[in-house]
Short mmCIF file of C-alpha atoms in Angstrom, two decimals:
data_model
loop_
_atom_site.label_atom_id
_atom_site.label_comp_id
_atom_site.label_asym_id
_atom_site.label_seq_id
_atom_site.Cartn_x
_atom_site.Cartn_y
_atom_site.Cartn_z
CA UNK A 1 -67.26 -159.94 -59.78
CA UNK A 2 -68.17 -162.03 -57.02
CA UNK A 3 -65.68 -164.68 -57.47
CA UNK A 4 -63.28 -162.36 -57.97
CA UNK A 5 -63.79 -160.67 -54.69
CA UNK A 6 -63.77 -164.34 -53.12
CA UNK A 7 -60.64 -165.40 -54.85
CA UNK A 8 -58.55 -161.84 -53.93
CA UNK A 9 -59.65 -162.61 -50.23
CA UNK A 10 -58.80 -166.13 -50.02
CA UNK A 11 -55.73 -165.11 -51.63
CA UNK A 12 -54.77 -162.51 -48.81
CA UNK A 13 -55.53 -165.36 -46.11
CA UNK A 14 -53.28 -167.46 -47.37
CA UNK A 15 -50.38 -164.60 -47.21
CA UNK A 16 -51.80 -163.56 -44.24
CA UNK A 17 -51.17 -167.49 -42.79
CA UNK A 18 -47.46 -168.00 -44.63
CA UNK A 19 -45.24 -169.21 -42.15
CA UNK A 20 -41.51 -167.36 -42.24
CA UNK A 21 -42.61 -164.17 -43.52
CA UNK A 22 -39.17 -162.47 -42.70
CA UNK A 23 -36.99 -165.14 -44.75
CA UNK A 24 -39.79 -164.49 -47.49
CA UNK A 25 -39.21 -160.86 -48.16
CA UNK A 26 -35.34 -160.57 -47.65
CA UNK A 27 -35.59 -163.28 -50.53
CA UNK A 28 -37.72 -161.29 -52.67
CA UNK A 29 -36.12 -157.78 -51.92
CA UNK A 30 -32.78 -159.47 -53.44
CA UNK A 31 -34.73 -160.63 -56.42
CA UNK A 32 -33.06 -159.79 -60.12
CA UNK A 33 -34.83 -157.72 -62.17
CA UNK A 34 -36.31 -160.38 -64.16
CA UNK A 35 -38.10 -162.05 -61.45
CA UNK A 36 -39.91 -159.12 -60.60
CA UNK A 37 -43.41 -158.28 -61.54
CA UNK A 38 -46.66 -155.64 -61.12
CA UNK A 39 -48.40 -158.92 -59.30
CA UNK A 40 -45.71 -159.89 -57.27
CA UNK A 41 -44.73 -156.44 -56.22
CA UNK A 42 -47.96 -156.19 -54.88
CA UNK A 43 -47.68 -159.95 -52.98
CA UNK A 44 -44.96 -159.07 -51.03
CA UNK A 45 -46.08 -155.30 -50.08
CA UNK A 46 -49.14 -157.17 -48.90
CA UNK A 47 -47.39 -159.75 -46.95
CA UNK A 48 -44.94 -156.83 -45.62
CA UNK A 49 -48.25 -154.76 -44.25
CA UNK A 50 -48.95 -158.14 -42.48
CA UNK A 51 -46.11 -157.77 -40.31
CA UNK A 52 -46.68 -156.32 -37.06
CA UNK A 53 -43.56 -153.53 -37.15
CA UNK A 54 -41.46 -153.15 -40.81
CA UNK A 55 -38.04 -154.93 -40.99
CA UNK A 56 -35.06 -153.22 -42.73
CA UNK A 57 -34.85 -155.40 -46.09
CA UNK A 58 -31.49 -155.44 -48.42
CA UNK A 59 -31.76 -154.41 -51.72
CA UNK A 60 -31.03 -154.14 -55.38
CA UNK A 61 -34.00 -151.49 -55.87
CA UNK A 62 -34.69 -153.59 -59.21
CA UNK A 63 -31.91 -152.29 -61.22
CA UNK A 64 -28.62 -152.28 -59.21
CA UNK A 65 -25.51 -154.33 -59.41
CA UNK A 66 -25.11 -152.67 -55.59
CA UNK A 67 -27.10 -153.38 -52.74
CA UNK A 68 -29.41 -150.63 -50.87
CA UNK A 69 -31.09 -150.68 -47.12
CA UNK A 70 -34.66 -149.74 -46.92
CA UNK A 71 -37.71 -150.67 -44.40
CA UNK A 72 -41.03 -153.55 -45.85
CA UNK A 73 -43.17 -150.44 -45.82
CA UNK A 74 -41.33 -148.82 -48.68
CA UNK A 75 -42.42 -152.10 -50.56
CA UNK A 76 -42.39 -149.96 -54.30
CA UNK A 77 -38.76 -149.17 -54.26
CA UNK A 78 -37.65 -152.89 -52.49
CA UNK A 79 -39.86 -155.09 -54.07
CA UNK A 80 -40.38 -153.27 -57.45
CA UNK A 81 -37.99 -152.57 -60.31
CA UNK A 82 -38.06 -149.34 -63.04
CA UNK A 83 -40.22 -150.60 -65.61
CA UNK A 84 -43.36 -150.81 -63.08
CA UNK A 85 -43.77 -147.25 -62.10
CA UNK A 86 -46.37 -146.51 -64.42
CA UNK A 87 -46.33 -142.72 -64.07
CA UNK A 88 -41.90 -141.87 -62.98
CA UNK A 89 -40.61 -144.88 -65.42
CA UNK A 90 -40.71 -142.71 -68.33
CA UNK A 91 -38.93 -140.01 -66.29
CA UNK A 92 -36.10 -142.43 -65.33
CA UNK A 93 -35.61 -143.52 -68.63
CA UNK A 94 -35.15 -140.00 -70.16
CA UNK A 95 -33.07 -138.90 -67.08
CA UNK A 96 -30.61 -142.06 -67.83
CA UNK A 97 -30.65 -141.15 -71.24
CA UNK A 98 -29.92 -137.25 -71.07
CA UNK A 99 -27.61 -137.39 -68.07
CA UNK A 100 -25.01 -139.35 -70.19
CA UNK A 101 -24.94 -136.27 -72.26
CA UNK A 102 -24.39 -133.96 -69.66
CA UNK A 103 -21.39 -133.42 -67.01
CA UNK A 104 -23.64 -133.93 -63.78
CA UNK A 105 -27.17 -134.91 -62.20
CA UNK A 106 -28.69 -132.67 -59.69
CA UNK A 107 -31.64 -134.45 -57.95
CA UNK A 108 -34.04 -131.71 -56.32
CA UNK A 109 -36.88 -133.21 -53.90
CA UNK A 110 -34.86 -136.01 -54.07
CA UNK A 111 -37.59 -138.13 -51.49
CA UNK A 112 -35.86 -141.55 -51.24
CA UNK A 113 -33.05 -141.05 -53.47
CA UNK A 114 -34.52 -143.38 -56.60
CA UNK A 115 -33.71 -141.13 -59.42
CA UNK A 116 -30.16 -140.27 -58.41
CA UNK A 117 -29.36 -143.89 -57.58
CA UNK A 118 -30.46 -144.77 -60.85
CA UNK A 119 -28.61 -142.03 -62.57
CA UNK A 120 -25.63 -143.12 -60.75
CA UNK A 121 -26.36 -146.66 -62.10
CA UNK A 122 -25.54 -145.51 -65.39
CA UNK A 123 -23.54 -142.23 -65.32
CA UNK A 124 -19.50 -142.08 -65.60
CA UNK A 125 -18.23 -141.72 -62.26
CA UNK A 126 -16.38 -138.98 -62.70
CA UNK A 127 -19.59 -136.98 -63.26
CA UNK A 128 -21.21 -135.98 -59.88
CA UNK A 129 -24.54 -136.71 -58.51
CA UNK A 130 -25.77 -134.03 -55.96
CA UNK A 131 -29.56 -134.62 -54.38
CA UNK A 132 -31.48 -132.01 -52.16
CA UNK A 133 -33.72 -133.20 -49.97
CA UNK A 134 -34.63 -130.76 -47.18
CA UNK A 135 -37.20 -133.09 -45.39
CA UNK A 136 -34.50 -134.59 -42.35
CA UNK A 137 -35.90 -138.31 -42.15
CA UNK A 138 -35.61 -138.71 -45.84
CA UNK A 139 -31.91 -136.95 -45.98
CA UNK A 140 -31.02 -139.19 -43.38
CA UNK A 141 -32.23 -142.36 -45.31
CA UNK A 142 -30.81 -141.01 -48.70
CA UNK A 143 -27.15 -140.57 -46.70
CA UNK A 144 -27.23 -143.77 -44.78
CA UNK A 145 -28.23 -145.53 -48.10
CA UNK A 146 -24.84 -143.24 -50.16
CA UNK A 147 -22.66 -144.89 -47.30
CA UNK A 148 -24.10 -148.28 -47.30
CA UNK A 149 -23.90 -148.52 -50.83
CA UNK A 150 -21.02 -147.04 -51.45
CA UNK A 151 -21.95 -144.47 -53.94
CA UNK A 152 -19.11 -143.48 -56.00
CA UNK A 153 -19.25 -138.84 -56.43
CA UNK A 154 -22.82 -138.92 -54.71
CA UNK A 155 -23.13 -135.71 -52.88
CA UNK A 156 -26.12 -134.97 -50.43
CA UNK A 157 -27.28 -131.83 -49.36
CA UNK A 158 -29.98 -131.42 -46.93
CA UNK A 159 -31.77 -128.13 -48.03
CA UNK A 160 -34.60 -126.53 -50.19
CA UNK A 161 -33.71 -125.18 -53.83
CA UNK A 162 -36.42 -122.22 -53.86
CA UNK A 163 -36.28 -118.30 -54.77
CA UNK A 164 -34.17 -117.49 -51.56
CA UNK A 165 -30.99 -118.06 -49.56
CA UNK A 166 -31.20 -118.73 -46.16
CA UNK A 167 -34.34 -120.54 -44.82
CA UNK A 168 -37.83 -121.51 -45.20
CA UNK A 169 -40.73 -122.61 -44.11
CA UNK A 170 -41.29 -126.43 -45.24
CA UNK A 171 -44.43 -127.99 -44.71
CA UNK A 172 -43.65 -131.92 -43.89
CA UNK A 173 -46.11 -134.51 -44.51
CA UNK A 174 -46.02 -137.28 -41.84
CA UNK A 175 -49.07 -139.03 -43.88
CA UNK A 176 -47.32 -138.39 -47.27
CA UNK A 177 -43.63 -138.07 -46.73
CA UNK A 178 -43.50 -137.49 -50.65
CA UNK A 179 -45.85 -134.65 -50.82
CA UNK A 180 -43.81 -132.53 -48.51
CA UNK A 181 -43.32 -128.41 -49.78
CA UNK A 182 -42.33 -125.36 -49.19
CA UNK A 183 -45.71 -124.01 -50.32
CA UNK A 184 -48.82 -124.69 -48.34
CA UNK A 185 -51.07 -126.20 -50.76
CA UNK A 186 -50.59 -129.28 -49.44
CA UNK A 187 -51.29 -128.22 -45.56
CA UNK A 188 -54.72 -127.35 -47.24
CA UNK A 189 -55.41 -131.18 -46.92
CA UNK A 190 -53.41 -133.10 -44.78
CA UNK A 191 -52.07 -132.63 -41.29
CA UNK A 192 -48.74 -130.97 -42.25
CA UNK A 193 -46.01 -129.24 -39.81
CA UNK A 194 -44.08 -127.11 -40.71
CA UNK A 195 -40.29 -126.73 -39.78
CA UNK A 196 -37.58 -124.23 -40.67
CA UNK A 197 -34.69 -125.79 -43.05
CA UNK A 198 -31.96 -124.21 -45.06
CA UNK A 199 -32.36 -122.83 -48.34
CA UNK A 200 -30.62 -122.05 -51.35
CA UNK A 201 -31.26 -120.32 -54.83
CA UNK A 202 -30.26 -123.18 -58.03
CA UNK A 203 -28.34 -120.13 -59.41
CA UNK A 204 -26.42 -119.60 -56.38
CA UNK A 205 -25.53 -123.26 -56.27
CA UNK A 206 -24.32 -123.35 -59.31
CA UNK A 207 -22.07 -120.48 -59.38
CA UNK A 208 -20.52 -121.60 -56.64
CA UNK A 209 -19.76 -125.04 -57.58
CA UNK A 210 -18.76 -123.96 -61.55
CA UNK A 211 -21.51 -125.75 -63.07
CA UNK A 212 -22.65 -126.56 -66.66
CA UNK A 213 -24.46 -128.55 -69.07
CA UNK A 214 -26.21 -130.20 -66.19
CA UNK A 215 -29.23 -132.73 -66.20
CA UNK A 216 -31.60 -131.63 -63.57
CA UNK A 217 -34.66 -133.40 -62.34
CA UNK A 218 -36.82 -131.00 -59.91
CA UNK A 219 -40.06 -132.83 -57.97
CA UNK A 220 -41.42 -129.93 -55.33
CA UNK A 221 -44.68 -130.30 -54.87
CA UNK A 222 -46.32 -127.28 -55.98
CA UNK A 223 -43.06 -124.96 -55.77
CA UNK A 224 -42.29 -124.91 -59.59
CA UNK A 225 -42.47 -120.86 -59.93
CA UNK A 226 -39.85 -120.40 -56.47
CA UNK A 227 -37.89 -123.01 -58.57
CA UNK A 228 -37.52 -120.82 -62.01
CA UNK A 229 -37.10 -117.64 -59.86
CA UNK A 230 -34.44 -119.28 -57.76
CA UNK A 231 -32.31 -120.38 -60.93
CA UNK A 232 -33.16 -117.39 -63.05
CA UNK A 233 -29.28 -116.42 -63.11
CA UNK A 234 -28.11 -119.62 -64.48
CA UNK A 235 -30.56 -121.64 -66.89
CA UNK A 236 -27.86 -121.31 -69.54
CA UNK A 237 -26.20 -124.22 -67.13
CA UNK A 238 -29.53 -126.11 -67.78
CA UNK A 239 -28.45 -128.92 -70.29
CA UNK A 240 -32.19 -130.37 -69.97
CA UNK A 241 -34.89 -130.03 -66.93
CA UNK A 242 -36.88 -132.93 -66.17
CA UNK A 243 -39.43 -131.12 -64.34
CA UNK A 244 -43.05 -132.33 -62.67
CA UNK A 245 -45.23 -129.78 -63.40
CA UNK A 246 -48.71 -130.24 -61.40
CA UNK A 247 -52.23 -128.93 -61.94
CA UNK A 248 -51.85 -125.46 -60.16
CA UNK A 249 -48.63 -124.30 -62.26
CA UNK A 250 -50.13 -125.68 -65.44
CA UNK A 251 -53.22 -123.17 -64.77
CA UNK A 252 -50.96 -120.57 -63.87
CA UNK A 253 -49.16 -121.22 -67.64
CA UNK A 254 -45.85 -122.56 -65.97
CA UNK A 255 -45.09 -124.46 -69.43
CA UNK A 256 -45.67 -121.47 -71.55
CA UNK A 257 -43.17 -119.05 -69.70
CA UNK A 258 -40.38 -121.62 -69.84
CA UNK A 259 -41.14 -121.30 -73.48
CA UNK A 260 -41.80 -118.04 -74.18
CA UNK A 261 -39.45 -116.01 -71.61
CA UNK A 262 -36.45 -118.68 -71.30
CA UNK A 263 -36.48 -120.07 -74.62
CA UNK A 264 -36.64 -123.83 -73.45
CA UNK A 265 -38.85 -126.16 -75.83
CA UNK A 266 -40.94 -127.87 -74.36
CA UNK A 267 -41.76 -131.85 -74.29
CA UNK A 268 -44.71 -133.82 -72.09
CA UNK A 269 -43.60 -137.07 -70.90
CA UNK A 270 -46.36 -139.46 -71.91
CA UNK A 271 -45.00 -142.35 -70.57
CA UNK A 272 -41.92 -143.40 -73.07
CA UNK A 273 -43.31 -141.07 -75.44
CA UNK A 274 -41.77 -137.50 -75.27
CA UNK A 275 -44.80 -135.42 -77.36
CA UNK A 276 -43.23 -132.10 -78.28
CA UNK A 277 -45.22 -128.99 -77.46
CA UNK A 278 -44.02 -125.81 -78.90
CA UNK A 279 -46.62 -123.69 -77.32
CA UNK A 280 -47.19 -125.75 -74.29
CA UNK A 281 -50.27 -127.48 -75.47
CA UNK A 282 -50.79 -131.34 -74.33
CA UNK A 283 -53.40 -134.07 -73.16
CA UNK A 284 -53.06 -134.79 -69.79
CA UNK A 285 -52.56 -139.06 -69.31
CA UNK A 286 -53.22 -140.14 -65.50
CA UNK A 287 -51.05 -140.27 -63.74
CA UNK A 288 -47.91 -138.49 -65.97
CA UNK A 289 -47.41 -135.17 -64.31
CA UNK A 290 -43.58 -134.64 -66.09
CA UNK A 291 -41.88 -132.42 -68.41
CA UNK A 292 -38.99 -131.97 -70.39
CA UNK A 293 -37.48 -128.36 -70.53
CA UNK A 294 -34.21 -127.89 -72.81
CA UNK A 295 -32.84 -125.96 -75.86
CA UNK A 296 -32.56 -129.14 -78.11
CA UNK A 297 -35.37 -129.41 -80.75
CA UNK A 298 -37.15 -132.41 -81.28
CA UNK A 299 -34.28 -133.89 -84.13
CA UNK A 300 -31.73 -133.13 -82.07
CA UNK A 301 -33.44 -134.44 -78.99
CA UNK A 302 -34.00 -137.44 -80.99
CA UNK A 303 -30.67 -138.17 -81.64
CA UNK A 304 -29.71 -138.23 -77.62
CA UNK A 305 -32.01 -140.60 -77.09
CA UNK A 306 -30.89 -143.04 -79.74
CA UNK A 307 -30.95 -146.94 -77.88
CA UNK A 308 -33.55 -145.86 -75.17
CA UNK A 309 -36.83 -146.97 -75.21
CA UNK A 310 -38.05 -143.29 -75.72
CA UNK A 311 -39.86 -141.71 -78.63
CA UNK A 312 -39.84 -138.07 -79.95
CA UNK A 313 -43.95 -137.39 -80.83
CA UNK A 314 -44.04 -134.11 -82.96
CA UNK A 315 -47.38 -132.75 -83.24
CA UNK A 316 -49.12 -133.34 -86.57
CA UNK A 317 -48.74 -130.12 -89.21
#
């Protein structure tokens, strides 16, 4: 253990003493997917926390034939790729997979952008890719990064999807810009502040934009329930729901009332397994937080996912 703790420090002295750190990491942010690794990833986020301010960085986000525009500290999304996110890269894959079956993507708690911009990736471009992102220094990164990529049918609203229309109050996380929320859970533990931002009901959305057999992926920190009640009038637009579900909904049976009083079945994303739960039983895996809601069964679900690296587990009889 020792000589392990040696090694890892001489290691960071020697980053911490590389000459040209700047030409470094715009050379490893443009990196092809195959180049990148778990190890590396974490080379050049430690060699970017070295720096004394963050530099903007171009890149390919791991995945893109286009070219993004991010800052060293978000050293996951530059330096990384897909595959490495241990507890969203099963997520991705399914939201690839199901969105090709559907005729759009809607992106709620969008953060960054990541899923969306991989959806595009991947989706015909004559479906359209809407993201909500209320927090206003993330909507402004996700629309500079639609421009400078030059997202083909990308549209970006800058609002909450909860159970009203009009505004809210959204709690925004300086420390943890991704564990911002319209509930105040997470003001329970960090310094939050709240500000007022526009609102709207999924249902209302929907209706007026004539929407169907849509993929949605929803990630609001804590506000699953204000979700469901929000798009109460139009689940039957709901192709599939990719849907992270955390610790206070699951007590409060979230998964069982999307089975039992909207008729979704219900599948736990265990990493590129999908484990079907008809009655909303699972075993929790650290750090997989996501579900699958939709009205395909698991043979039909099966079939959509055909030449992805995902697998339909059905519980044993």
């Amino acid at each position: 253990m020792a000589t392990t703790v040696r090694l890892k420090q001489l290691a960071q002295q020697i980053i911490k003493a590389l000459p040209a750190k700047h030409p470094l990491l715009a050379l490893a942010a443009g990196l092809p997917p195959a180049l990148r690794s778990a190890a590396l990833t974490r080379v050049w986020a430690y060699l970017a926390a070295t720096l004394p301010q963050t530099m903007p960085l171009r890149t390919n986000l791991g995945f893109s034939r286009r070219h993004y525009r991010f800052t060293s500290d978000h050293a996951r999304a530059v330096f990384g790729k897909p595959e490495l996110y241990a507890g969203e890269r099963g997520a991705l894959e399914l939201a690839k997979a199901l969105a090709r079956h559907s005729q759009g993507f809607v992106d709620i708690g969008a953060h960054l952008g990541f899923f969306a911009f991989y959806v595009r990736e991947y989706l015909d471009d004559r479906c359209p890719v809407y993201l909500f992102e209320p927090d206003p220094d993330l909507f402004e990164l996700i629309t500079d990064n639609v421009t400078y990529a030059a997202l083909p049918n990308v549209i970006a609203v800058q609002q909450a999807v909860g159970h009203v229309d009009g505004t809210l109050t959204f709690h925004k996380n300086p420390e943890h810009p991704d564990m911002g929320s319209i509930t105040t859970v997470f003001a329970e533990q960090y310094q939050t502040r709240p500000i007022t931002v526009e609102a709207v009901r999924f249902d209302t959305f929907v209706h007026a934009h004539q929407l169907r057999q849509v993929c949605v992926k929803v990630d609001v920190e804590n506000a699953e329930f204000e979700f469901v009640e929000g798009a109460s009038g139009a689940l039957d637009a709901i192709d599939s729901l990719i849907m992270e579900v955390l610790g206070p909904a699951q007590q409060k049976r979230f998964v069982q009332r999307m089975i039992r009083e909207y008729g979704f079945h219900a599948y736990y994303i265990n990493d590129y397994q999908v484990e079907y739960a008809p009655d909303g039983q699972f075993t929790y895996v650290h750090p997989q937080y996501n579900w699958l809601f939709c009205k395909a069964a698991p043979a039909a679900l099966r079939a959509k996912l055909t030449g992805s690296k995902l697998k339909v587990i059905e519980p044993l009889a």
